[in-house]
């Protein structure tokens, strides 16, 4: 008997949709409400996932079965909404940026602590499997030595939605939007040391809006490491999100989209890497999933339980065996083997 | 109320363990039996996943709740075990190679058809998310034009287990082991056309065993396309598994381990790709999962339902906000900002 | 006092132009004649390089100072032209394919030997610096172990000139054009072992012409190694020319255009590689040239001897010093340094 | 009749050797003197290149045929030596860093201007052919739009020679050594705009010496672009030297060692690129040279003039023709062709 968790999503835009999709794939989750000031937007999302729709957070919070609220609204509204959710004793996930000032962040944290609810902030990339693997490697101090540099570059061609370019609704520009991830990734990769000093420069290139579309932030960490966050909304050619962690004996890089891999080097040896584990290497992550075992076995279970057709059938197996048989015959006889002959 | 599927895994070795791990992660699956001739091996695996152990398939098949059997034994034993499972009216997944002769493959397919059970064969890579994405792109004939070439290279440093190198137990060498995947991937990428002719050469390099450790297979497909399968157990430096599909207007490549990405090119335009979708591109796959949303939201649900600690807490959010605030101040004032000062 | 070599180029097309450009950059070479049946074509090239033009080879050969002839005409004409040049006692470089039959190749070789002249064939890629480096690494048998596989893929979007697609003028299609390079590179990378057997399949995709635009050739070498030549005129997205050499202990790959690098791996150690020289590595080639020293020092010599302006001047050095001074000041003071202030 | 340029190299260490090797390959250069305080070091180099040796610059400058002096000594000595050479009316190339202060740089520039001699500074990478190509692409403003970001990362495992780590002899650490190149490359890639402000942080990790081994410099250019220079002597795994130039419509990256290529992207079209020239592309550089034509034709000229053996002979051509003939026969007959049979 699985306990089910009643959920409300506030904000029916793109990110609200992502959370609705992810959460409803978990059999423990019961998505009950979509809250959006624009009833049409809310209805669209609610309909897709079989939830109810409302234009007021109050109505969703009045539902006792709602124990968890996802806040996916424009940044400037995060603080009051999250405060209301916490005050109502509900657990909350607030999309990044959690809030726009340190004061508000501390207040929310204290309020959540006092009410005994979970306050989570959306910084999805520190959960990304590839970066989790890079983080694991970066923590191998025998392989990396003294880690002195960390760098995150996050560059896109800019947001699709207008409110991102307005200080009033978004709080800031590329630094608030992408810089959140860059700062969090840098700090996490180093093991969350304290931050000693920050230097930054920003620039607004676009005529639209009133916020910066690019920025560079240098972070001096208490352990002496230097962090670089390089974010841009003015980079064409597809999203770039790369992480570099450099130590005196080794380094780790991970490229989320363009190169799509993890590379690492060590003068010594990585503990948690298969083959090779010395010199330069390209370690895998989520091996079982990336190899297709999860998808394959799920198809079989679906076929058995629900009678769903599989994408690969016994006829396919016959074709492969037949080809391999012919290949062995060809290799043995030194000639081409015609099939069906 | 979810229907649960009783499962037995035959063969407690490496691949039996992979299937046990994957299947038990599915809440619909009830792993009931591990079958292994070596009771110690079977017990180890059964204990890890809370299943019962037996040394005879008969005992597992006597359990009426077992509706699905995974066969993960050495290749030469696949045929009799699968035949017995099917005869007992159970659904079956047989690790690759399904069997060692076309005759046996056809017999099993016919038997499964007659008994109305699912006969699945383990060819995990045709379910691998990256290759599924490549397959989707390769099927975009507006983008690729006439597809005339497909190539799969699968190279490893050889199997860890001795039985792979014996013809008696494995049926063949690298061609049977890796060639299965290569042939299946080639055929699938082209849309499963008929095969007209096969030419191959093989070679045994290793002094151990009596099977080839490398082979090249040329496949002429009925649509005129040429397939190349290049497999080796004698390639150091980590596993290589790459797929190339080339058409007159575009191409798709996918590298599972070393480069870890998908690349594609088109003279026209890909239908199902975000940005950019013309010229050379590096399309993503499983975007929501790779971005960490699935892992993030699961952590939150776990935290709410089970009180598990999250890896990223409100303190982390405070640190990020504080850093961004300092960055904006630094950019505005043109000077370094010392923290906590 | 440098001896100068009188040269005639036969064929004023693209490749004739390449040789004219390369040869005239050598101060020892005196390009005297361009020979082309089409006087306008010949005149264009001759004018660019200060040579005389003629429509008959006889006229060029009548010039006693001509000691070396480059043949850059359509393939089917190579044999008679080269035979005439050799008969006239001149050294000759014939663009690839040298000739179209083994018989003709042997006749030319014998004739050149008898006359004591150099007979060179155009297979430029076996001189390409990147491949020369890969060849050097591939020859390091301590690093590679037993080399068992070599593969060359050479794929383009097809020739620009019509005569390439006609059997009468070109002799063959992609196999003759690109396959020449592929076969030569495979054989050279292995150290030129004898060839035991050849298997090939070809296909004509294009409606234009009467030759194959793609082919795959398997070569079984006398030392047991398997070679794969994969050539295509039907591959969009830019030229691909890659070489792979795989041994039991290590491997070398080189990508001439798309990835543009050399990669190598060894379980042991490469003798002629700097840092790192174990595991995976990316060795450099033509280090001094690629680093710019050759171009830099030539600019200085030109500036001194001929008064030519350099691209980088003392003002540039002042700007760099000024910036580094400011950087040190900024690092010391922990603040931004405004310039010219 | 070619005019020859008498040259003296001051400093017989590694860089003195590089310049000697490069300069003596130019037939216009006559290397007359190697000057080194350590007579043994000077003699070694002088002997290799057939020059005379002296321990005093005066002696070399007393030779009237010396018109050009290369200064390749430790950084702190550059200024007095260069000043003496210029005062003697000789042209000079000073290895980077030209000098250690803006004042000295201006004095040398003024002195050289007054005496009418060439003052060149060693910043070899702005002459590197790959970066010259990247620079050409970066200047294509139709392809790149407004260029707003430039970044150079130059990371090594540190200098081999002790004097680099001493402030007294080297003037500074990684910033002086590698930062010179990084600053010069950034500025050049943007078209040499003025620099408005500089922010930097540095760190000394190594216990050896008294200089920083790593630094990050942010440069704000007068045109609004932001430059990032990221240099390190504490990065294992082989040298990294990469350049990125990002504009609103396109971008260019060039990796000198690890990836060894140029990549570029444009929303529009690059003017000086072959195929493809839209979207993502990997443009070539020094095409004729990298393809081997220069090396091939030089081998032929050497063979004709000096009788030197070529690496590829008519026997090689016979082998290739024979293989292609067999391939055509195999493709036609659909069977393997045994050679010499």
PDB file of C-alpha atoms in Angstrom, chain A residues 25 62 232 324 330:
ATOM      1  CA  UNK A  25       5.305   9.829 -13.606  1.00  0.00           C
ATOM      2  CA  UNK A  62      -7.872  24.658   1.406  1.00  0.00           C
ATOM      3  CA  UNK A 232      25.116  34.628 -21.525  1.00  0.00           C
ATOM      4  CA  UNK A 324      25.311 -14.038 -38.017  1.00  0.00           C
ATOM      5  CA  UNK A 330      31.195 -16.258 -45.291  1.00  0.00           C
TER       6      UNK A 330
END
